[in-house]
Amino acid sequence: MAVQATWALQETATNLITISKDALRVATEENIQPIALFAAEQFGATIAMCPQTRKKVEMTLQETAEPVMVSFLKAQIGFAKRSSITELSKSLAGVNFLALATALVSSMKNYEAGDALWTMITATASDKTLVPTAHQLTALVGRIEPRLAHLGFTNEILGWKTWWNSQAGVGRRFYPKPHIIRPSAEEIHDVVDAFRGLERVGDTQSVVLHAVSCVPWLTAFTKWCLGIEPNIKCSEGRFLLEQPSSPVTVHYHGRVLDQDEAGDGDELYCEEAVTVETLSTTQRLPNLFRARNSTSDDFDLHDEGFIRGMITISNHGQERLREIRDRWGDLGRRALLEVLPYAIRQIRSKLLHVDAYGPFEAALGPDPVSESIELEPLLSGTGCAFPVESVVAEVASLYLSIQPFTIQTLPKGMRIMDLPLFRLWAEDVLGGIPSADPTPHNLRMLASYSSFLKDLSDVLATIFCLSLLRHSLRNIHLYFQPVSHSPYLEPMNTKGSFEDAIYSLLSHGGLATISVEAILVKALDLLGHEVKEDAAHKNWAISSFHGQVVFPKLFESTNNFDPVGFLELLCVPGELYLKEKGIRVRTVGSKPRRGSLTPDDLDNRNLPPPTVALNLYPPRADLCWIVSTYGDLVSANLSWTESECRINPFCILTGLSKALVAKDCPHPASNPMPDSRPSPLTCRFASPTNFEPTDDIKVVPTKGQNGLRIFSLAASEYADAEDDDSCVLMGNACLECALKFCRLVGFSKIIC
């Protein structure tokens, strides 16, 4: 296909109906403007794109897995068989557009990609009367981004960033350093326009791209579009990479300094915009196109200038290690790896859920009563959000691409900072572990020390969150975004965050607390799911962003749950569709309500006090899910066959986080209670949705029906905000020990 200089929009408008009825149908179903879809295809005829990239795009988009059913939501996860992607894939011009769009959505947010496409489409349209708006193009980008986000262009940028920073020479460095910064929309247009000239015979003979910090992006984009690496030249005049057959040269205009030589400003600040120099056979002098300055008000380097996109797990881990090495030296990286086996055990055993901290403190405090010593074995089965230590270690090895290691325990009286490499790093970089002495020098040391611990805490928080996704790790991508310590980004408020809890644990020792919400906020942020507020306010059940759907595994398997690793997540490639209505869903929340009980409920019967754990409910009584739609909003709630209650499913997770599991005791589980029992052990049967306060301990008789047990747990958490209805979840302990345990920790309900 010959690359055109312009495209004719009037031809598109004239043939709007006759071109493709399927395209009109797709535009209607996906709520995008047909003019945006057709203009995108016509614009694709003007794009220079190599056969290798086109083939990669086509082959990847043809690979469509079978839909995955989500039974609790009556929904399915997958990609639509008829979509904007399939329509654009029918022509070479359409594939060209998809390939260019891949580079854009792998570098920036959707609205920025829409603006960049509008700039390029407007500049190449011979008739601008019917050019789609930036908003219409952004809507189109939003529909195609989930399929394009995983094609790997962001991985290519990071690979070239690593290559660039390794080329300065031994003991030397680039200044400003090649970084994860992209060009502006106008600069990208100039580069695309120059490449277009290379593909037209007798037009452009060669192209030179002059830049500073964004040279990794330009190098990756050149290879992506033309199929060959550019010649790469540094400011000293020497070539770092020579490609005689390549018509493109990337010229880095920064300086090359010795490692200990200081620069004259911030390393990320770029005074120059990208300048595109083209030379044709008919020109004696080069033609220069200089776009607007990268640091102008329209191009915010503080945020939008940094690259964002989906990358593989191993690339994410390697990039994080490189950031730590660049910031703290190779000794800092080695100190982090030394800490891992000890820190994982410390976090796994000492990090408690915030709502469970009080009961633990009461049961195993510094002055335990005799009952707490007797009942201590019951605590051995207490639930934990994360899987076992060995799984966390395996995930750490996979994420950081390091050899498998064995979890270890710190010797008594030893702290993380007492480990040899950690102490050696502190001596080398800080001059020693800082003290509490408030001298200016010591305060500077303490600030650097705290920053290093925060970086370490962030890596550990990432590893623990990935352990929740252990069954999905081979098939998912993580969302790459700038780290918070960049000088151009506002420091994130981490108070109450997962990283903050780990930092507190590592720096102060003892116990630390964390909420389920904070863990999920971190895990979902790693995947690029924009549901921070929903998760923080317990209004999240499932979400779909960047071509991946995430939800708690427990929601899909309520009849077979394990208190250890109860917060495990499933991440499935695709988009979320409600099966019955066929609508695409981004997030699902909850709209709970309390309802009346049925007349035959346990609370309306005159039953004798319980003596053993049992089940008084018929098989028909079980947990069920109620899915409702309110316009574009979808909610999912828990209920059961004996009640009209609607309970937020998030309460399952928070309920398990604060529930204590009475797993074992010295007696058989069927050991009956004595007929004459002391007053602290008085109890009565109650239904799962009994929220009435009482001095007696409520016993929910649901033994053997896990679905109903889960509902009872969620109902207890739902009531807890007003009635303090926290519970003990029975394992193999007898009822008498469970009652003692319940009184000891101050809970008011036992779920059999």
mmCIF file of C-alpha atoms in Angstrom, residues 189-430:
data_model
loop_
_atom_site.group_PDB
_atom_site.id
_atom_site.type_symbol
_atom_site.label_atom_id
_atom_site.label_comp_id
_atom_site.label_asym_id
_atom_site.label_seq_id
_atom_site.Cartn_x
_atom_site.Cartn_y
_atom_site.Cartn_z
ATOM 1 C CA HIS A 189 2.849 14.443 14.834
ATOM 2 C CA ASP A 190 6.120 15.812 13.429
ATOM 3 C CA VAL A 191 7.830 12.415 13.859
ATOM 4 C CA VAL A 192 4.911 10.556 12.222
ATOM 5 C CA ASP A 193 4.895 13.081 9.380
ATOM 6 C CA ALA A 194 8.640 12.643 8.839
ATOM 7 C CA PHE A 195 8.299 8.851 8.736
ATOM 8 C CA ARG A 196 5.459 9.273 6.251
ATOM 9 C CA GLY A 197 7.861 11.115 3.956
ATOM 10 C CA LEU A 198 10.379 8.251 4.186
ATOM 11 C CA GLU A 199 7.794 5.819 2.804
ATOM 12 C CA ARG A 200 6.959 7.985 -0.220
ATOM 13 C CA VAL A 201 9.391 7.468 -3.115
ATOM 14 C CA GLY A 202 11.513 10.532 -3.888
ATOM 15 C CA ASP A 203 10.249 12.526 -0.920
ATOM 16 C CA THR A 204 12.350 12.279 2.284
ATOM 17 C CA GLN A 205 15.789 10.717 2.203
ATOM 18 C CA SER A 206 16.713 10.783 5.911
ATOM 19 C CA VAL A 207 15.384 11.947 9.274
ATOM 20 C CA VAL A 208 17.296 13.123 12.344
ATOM 21 C CA LEU A 209 15.449 13.358 15.677
ATOM 22 C CA HIS A 210 17.141 15.772 18.078
ATOM 23 C CA ALA A 211 16.098 15.278 21.715
ATOM 24 C CA VAL A 212 17.260 14.823 25.295
ATOM 25 C CA SER A 213 15.271 12.938 27.946
ATOM 26 C CA CYS A 214 12.693 11.293 25.659
ATOM 27 C CA VAL A 215 15.242 9.497 23.449
ATOM 28 C CA PRO A 216 14.158 6.010 24.724
ATOM 29 C CA TRP A 217 10.602 6.676 23.479
ATOM 30 C CA LEU A 218 11.859 7.938 20.111
ATOM 31 C CA THR A 219 14.136 4.913 19.698
ATOM 32 C CA ALA A 220 11.330 2.475 20.490
ATOM 33 C CA PHE A 221 8.871 4.338 18.247
ATOM 34 C CA THR A 222 11.304 4.308 15.317
ATOM 35 C CA LYS A 223 11.758 0.537 15.613
ATOM 36 C CA TRP A 224 7.978 0.105 16.028
ATOM 37 C CA CYS A 225 7.098 2.095 12.885
ATOM 38 C CA LEU A 226 9.984 1.305 10.519
ATOM 39 C CA GLY A 227 11.042 -2.150 11.716
ATOM 40 C CA ILE A 228 14.694 -1.177 12.160
ATOM 41 C CA GLU A 229 16.611 0.524 14.960
ATOM 42 C CA PRO A 230 17.785 4.073 14.262
ATOM 43 C CA ASN A 231 21.373 5.224 14.192
ATOM 44 C CA ILE A 232 22.058 6.578 17.658
ATOM 45 C CA LYS A 233 24.442 9.458 18.207
ATOM 46 C CA CYS A 234 25.421 11.214 21.429
ATOM 47 C CA SER A 235 26.415 14.822 21.990
ATOM 48 C CA GLU A 236 30.116 13.938 21.859
ATOM 49 C CA GLY A 237 29.706 13.085 18.188
ATOM 50 C CA ARG A 238 30.286 9.343 18.571
ATOM 51 C CA PHE A 239 27.743 6.789 17.420
ATOM 52 C CA LEU A 240 26.390 4.501 20.139
ATOM 53 C CA LEU A 241 24.623 2.368 17.512
ATOM 54 C CA GLU A 242 25.278 2.361 13.756
ATOM 55 C CA GLN A 243 22.651 1.022 11.365
ATOM 56 C CA PRO A 244 23.802 1.728 7.771
ATOM 57 C CA SER A 245 20.438 0.695 6.324
ATOM 58 C CA SER A 246 18.397 2.880 8.689
ATOM 59 C CA PRO A 247 17.254 6.291 7.369
ATOM 60 C CA VAL A 248 16.665 7.622 10.899
ATOM 61 C CA THR A 249 19.168 8.964 13.429
ATOM 62 C CA VAL A 250 18.324 9.775 17.048
ATOM 63 C CA HIS A 251 20.699 12.471 18.274
ATOM 64 C CA TYR A 252 21.006 12.898 22.045
ATOM 65 C CA HIS A 253 21.834 16.510 22.968
ATOM 66 C CA GLY A 254 22.572 16.092 26.653
ATOM 67 C CA ARG A 255 26.053 15.844 28.133
ATOM 68 C CA VAL A 256 28.165 12.906 29.255
ATOM 69 C CA LEU A 257 29.567 13.450 32.750
ATOM 70 C CA ASP A 258 31.697 11.521 35.189
ATOM 71 C CA GLN A 259 29.664 9.715 37.872
ATOM 72 C CA ASP A 260 30.763 12.139 40.587
ATOM 73 C CA GLU A 261 30.413 15.253 38.419
ATOM 74 C CA ALA A 262 27.431 17.419 39.309
ATOM 75 C CA GLY A 263 25.028 18.779 36.722
ATOM 76 C CA ASP A 264 23.593 22.269 36.681
ATOM 77 C CA GLY A 265 19.942 21.476 37.329
ATOM 78 C CA ASP A 266 17.380 18.753 37.714
ATOM 79 C CA GLU A 267 18.134 15.579 35.784
ATOM 80 C CA LEU A 268 14.582 15.298 34.426
ATOM 81 C CA TYR A 269 14.244 18.865 33.197
ATOM 82 C CA CYS A 270 14.481 19.153 29.428
ATOM 83 C CA GLU A 271 15.108 22.646 28.024
ATOM 84 C CA GLU A 272 14.670 21.530 24.424
ATOM 85 C CA ALA A 273 11.671 20.198 22.568
ATOM 86 C CA VAL A 274 12.060 17.373 20.088
ATOM 87 C CA THR A 275 13.347 18.782 16.804
ATOM 88 C CA VAL A 276 12.735 16.814 13.609
ATOM 89 C CA GLU A 277 15.230 17.330 10.771
ATOM 90 C CA THR A 278 14.399 15.919 7.334
ATOM 91 C CA LEU A 279 16.509 15.874 4.176
ATOM 92 C CA SER A 280 15.222 14.993 0.715
ATOM 93 C CA THR A 281 16.988 14.430 -2.596
ATOM 94 C CA THR A 282 15.691 17.766 -3.896
ATOM 95 C CA GLN A 283 16.837 19.784 -0.885
ATOM 96 C CA ARG A 284 20.301 21.172 -0.297
ATOM 97 C CA LEU A 285 19.503 22.242 3.278
ATOM 98 C CA PRO A 286 17.680 20.210 5.918
ATOM 99 C CA ASN A 287 14.077 21.035 6.760
ATOM 100 C CA LEU A 288 13.615 21.615 10.511
ATOM 101 C CA PHE A 289 10.296 21.129 12.313
ATOM 102 C CA ARG A 290 10.454 22.242 15.916
ATOM 103 C CA ALA A 291 7.393 21.522 18.026
ATOM 104 C CA ARG A 292 6.383 23.397 21.139
ATOM 105 C CA ASN A 293 8.606 23.208 24.181
ATOM 106 C CA SER A 294 8.127 20.095 26.314
ATOM 107 C CA THR A 295 7.952 22.191 29.436
ATOM 108 C CA SER A 296 5.300 24.635 28.233
ATOM 109 C CA ASP A 297 2.058 25.127 30.142
ATOM 110 C CA ASP A 298 0.162 22.903 27.679
ATOM 111 C CA PHE A 299 2.503 19.972 28.239
ATOM 112 C CA ASP A 300 2.716 19.232 31.939
ATOM 113 C CA LEU A 301 5.951 17.358 32.595
ATOM 114 C CA HIS A 302 4.928 17.164 36.246
ATOM 115 C CA ASP A 303 2.428 14.460 35.323
ATOM 116 C CA GLU A 304 1.290 13.882 31.733
ATOM 117 C CA GLY A 305 4.819 13.891 30.304
ATOM 118 C CA PHE A 306 5.698 10.601 31.986
ATOM 119 C CA ILE A 307 5.016 7.310 30.283
ATOM 120 C CA ARG A 308 2.161 5.128 31.501
ATOM 121 C CA GLY A 309 1.226 1.696 30.195
ATOM 122 C CA MET A 310 0.872 -2.027 30.790
ATOM 123 C CA ILE A 311 4.048 -4.096 31.168
ATOM 124 C CA THR A 312 4.920 -7.652 32.153
ATOM 125 C CA ILE A 313 5.404 -8.540 35.806
ATOM 126 C CA SER A 314 9.104 -9.300 35.395
ATOM 127 C CA ASN A 315 9.724 -5.992 33.596
ATOM 128 C CA HIS A 316 7.893 -4.156 36.374
ATOM 129 C CA GLY A 317 10.109 -5.798 38.991
ATOM 130 C CA GLN A 318 13.312 -5.185 37.048
ATOM 131 C CA GLU A 319 12.428 -1.521 36.510
ATOM 132 C CA ARG A 320 11.734 -1.133 40.239
ATOM 133 C CA LEU A 321 15.143 -2.645 41.083
ATOM 134 C CA ARG A 322 16.815 -0.325 38.568
ATOM 135 C CA GLU A 323 15.137 2.678 40.184
ATOM 136 C CA ILE A 324 16.436 1.598 43.587
ATOM 137 C CA ARG A 325 19.930 1.007 42.203
ATOM 138 C CA ASP A 326 19.935 4.421 40.505
ATOM 139 C CA ARG A 327 18.782 6.105 43.690
ATOM 140 C CA TRP A 328 20.664 4.164 46.364
ATOM 141 C CA GLY A 329 23.492 2.449 44.492
ATOM 142 C CA ASP A 330 24.038 -1.235 43.815
ATOM 143 C CA LEU A 331 24.705 -1.792 47.512
ATOM 144 C CA GLY A 332 21.191 -0.515 48.242
ATOM 145 C CA ARG A 333 19.751 -2.996 45.737
ATOM 146 C CA ARG A 334 21.705 -5.848 47.336
ATOM 147 C CA ALA A 335 20.594 -4.749 50.815
ATOM 148 C CA LEU A 336 16.963 -4.909 49.669
ATOM 149 C CA LEU A 337 17.415 -8.468 48.363
ATOM 150 C CA GLU A 338 19.101 -9.470 51.632
ATOM 151 C CA VAL A 339 16.168 -8.162 53.652
ATOM 152 C CA LEU A 340 13.466 -10.047 51.705
ATOM 153 C CA PRO A 341 13.599 -13.495 53.428
ATOM 154 C CA TYR A 342 13.407 -11.897 56.882
ATOM 155 C CA ALA A 343 10.931 -9.132 56.089
ATOM 156 C CA ILE A 344 8.399 -11.491 54.480
ATOM 157 C CA ARG A 345 8.179 -13.556 57.671
ATOM 158 C CA GLN A 346 8.028 -10.462 59.847
ATOM 159 C CA ILE A 347 5.207 -8.945 57.796
ATOM 160 C CA ARG A 348 3.298 -12.221 57.475
ATOM 161 C CA SER A 349 3.343 -12.822 61.247
ATOM 162 C CA LYS A 350 3.261 -9.300 62.708
ATOM 163 C CA LEU A 351 0.968 -7.384 60.358
ATOM 164 C CA LEU A 352 -2.552 -7.639 61.780
ATOM 165 C CA HIS A 353 -5.852 -6.465 60.395
ATOM 166 C CA VAL A 354 -6.795 -3.273 62.154
ATOM 167 C CA ASP A 355 -10.127 -4.597 63.464
ATOM 168 C CA ALA A 356 -8.523 -7.755 64.856
ATOM 169 C CA TYR A 357 -5.789 -5.946 66.774
ATOM 170 C CA GLY A 358 -7.863 -5.417 69.931
ATOM 171 C CA PRO A 359 -8.877 -9.098 70.296
ATOM 172 C CA PHE A 360 -5.300 -10.261 69.720
ATOM 173 C CA GLU A 361 -4.021 -7.789 72.283
ATOM 174 C CA ALA A 362 -6.622 -8.963 74.794
ATOM 175 C CA ALA A 363 -5.964 -12.650 74.225
ATOM 176 C CA LEU A 364 -2.175 -12.592 74.019
ATOM 177 C CA GLY A 365 -1.195 -9.377 75.782
ATOM 178 C CA PRO A 366 1.662 -8.892 78.236
ATOM 179 C CA ASP A 367 -0.448 -10.060 81.194
ATOM 180 C CA PRO A 368 -2.528 -12.935 79.847
ATOM 181 C CA VAL A 369 -5.157 -14.472 82.064
ATOM 182 C CA SER A 370 -5.109 -18.216 82.613
ATOM 183 C CA GLU A 371 -7.888 -18.738 80.070
ATOM 184 C CA SER A 372 -5.865 -17.055 77.309
ATOM 185 C CA ILE A 373 -2.992 -19.493 77.870
ATOM 186 C CA GLU A 374 -5.390 -22.431 77.769
ATOM 187 C CA LEU A 375 -7.087 -21.178 74.603
ATOM 188 C CA GLU A 376 -3.949 -20.062 72.766
ATOM 189 C CA PRO A 377 -4.068 -23.098 70.374
ATOM 190 C CA LEU A 378 -7.365 -21.741 69.030
ATOM 191 C CA LEU A 379 -5.530 -18.706 67.667
ATOM 192 C CA SER A 380 -3.227 -20.898 65.577
ATOM 193 C CA GLY A 381 -5.937 -21.108 62.958
ATOM 194 C CA THR A 382 -6.646 -17.398 62.741
ATOM 195 C CA GLY A 383 -7.256 -16.251 59.186
ATOM 196 C CA CYS A 384 -4.834 -14.166 57.144
ATOM 197 C CA ALA A 385 -5.398 -12.136 53.992
ATOM 198 C CA PHE A 386 -2.226 -13.484 52.375
ATOM 199 C CA PRO A 387 -1.179 -16.999 51.364
ATOM 200 C CA VAL A 388 1.514 -18.938 53.220
ATOM 201 C CA GLU A 389 5.100 -17.655 53.372
ATOM 202 C CA SER A 390 6.457 -20.052 50.754
ATOM 203 C CA VAL A 391 3.987 -18.718 48.177
ATOM 204 C CA VAL A 392 4.965 -15.114 48.937
ATOM 205 C CA ALA A 393 8.632 -16.082 48.475
ATOM 206 C CA GLU A 394 7.880 -17.718 45.101
ATOM 207 C CA VAL A 395 6.071 -14.583 43.959
ATOM 208 C CA ALA A 396 9.021 -12.416 45.065
ATOM 209 C CA SER A 397 11.407 -14.574 42.986
ATOM 210 C CA LEU A 398 9.144 -14.289 39.940
ATOM 211 C CA TYR A 399 8.600 -10.540 40.298
ATOM 212 C CA LEU A 400 12.245 -9.604 40.855
ATOM 213 C CA SER A 401 13.682 -12.328 38.573
ATOM 214 C CA ILE A 402 15.931 -13.678 41.326
ATOM 215 C CA GLN A 403 16.820 -17.177 42.493
ATOM 216 C CA PRO A 404 14.332 -18.904 44.841
ATOM 217 C CA PHE A 405 15.112 -18.317 48.509
ATOM 218 C CA THR A 406 14.090 -19.720 51.886
ATOM 219 C CA ILE A 407 12.155 -17.648 54.396
ATOM 220 C CA GLN A 408 14.218 -16.944 57.517
ATOM 221 C CA THR A 409 13.651 -15.638 61.045
ATOM 222 C CA LEU A 410 15.671 -12.807 62.523
ATOM 223 C CA PRO A 411 17.691 -13.861 65.581
ATOM 224 C CA LYS A 412 16.206 -12.694 68.861
ATOM 225 C CA GLY A 413 16.953 -9.040 69.511
ATOM 226 C CA MET A 414 18.087 -8.403 65.939
ATOM 227 C CA ARG A 415 16.395 -5.869 63.642
ATOM 228 C CA ILE A 416 16.198 -5.585 59.854
ATOM 229 C CA MET A 417 18.715 -2.741 59.907
ATOM 230 C CA ASP A 418 21.223 -4.970 61.727
ATOM 231 C CA LEU A 419 21.635 -7.256 58.705
ATOM 232 C CA PRO A 420 25.182 -7.062 57.244
ATOM 233 C CA LEU A 421 24.453 -5.545 53.814
ATOM 234 C CA PHE A 422 21.846 -3.164 55.221
ATOM 235 C CA ARG A 423 24.331 -1.877 57.785
ATOM 236 C CA LEU A 424 27.098 -1.721 55.155
ATOM 237 C CA TRP A 425 24.810 0.339 52.886
ATOM 238 C CA ALA A 426 24.016 2.702 55.774
ATOM 239 C CA GLU A 427 27.718 3.113 56.538
ATOM 240 C CA ASP A 428 28.599 3.713 52.877
ATOM 241 C CA VAL A 429 25.761 6.074 51.945
ATOM 242 C CA LEU A 430 24.765 7.680 55.249
#
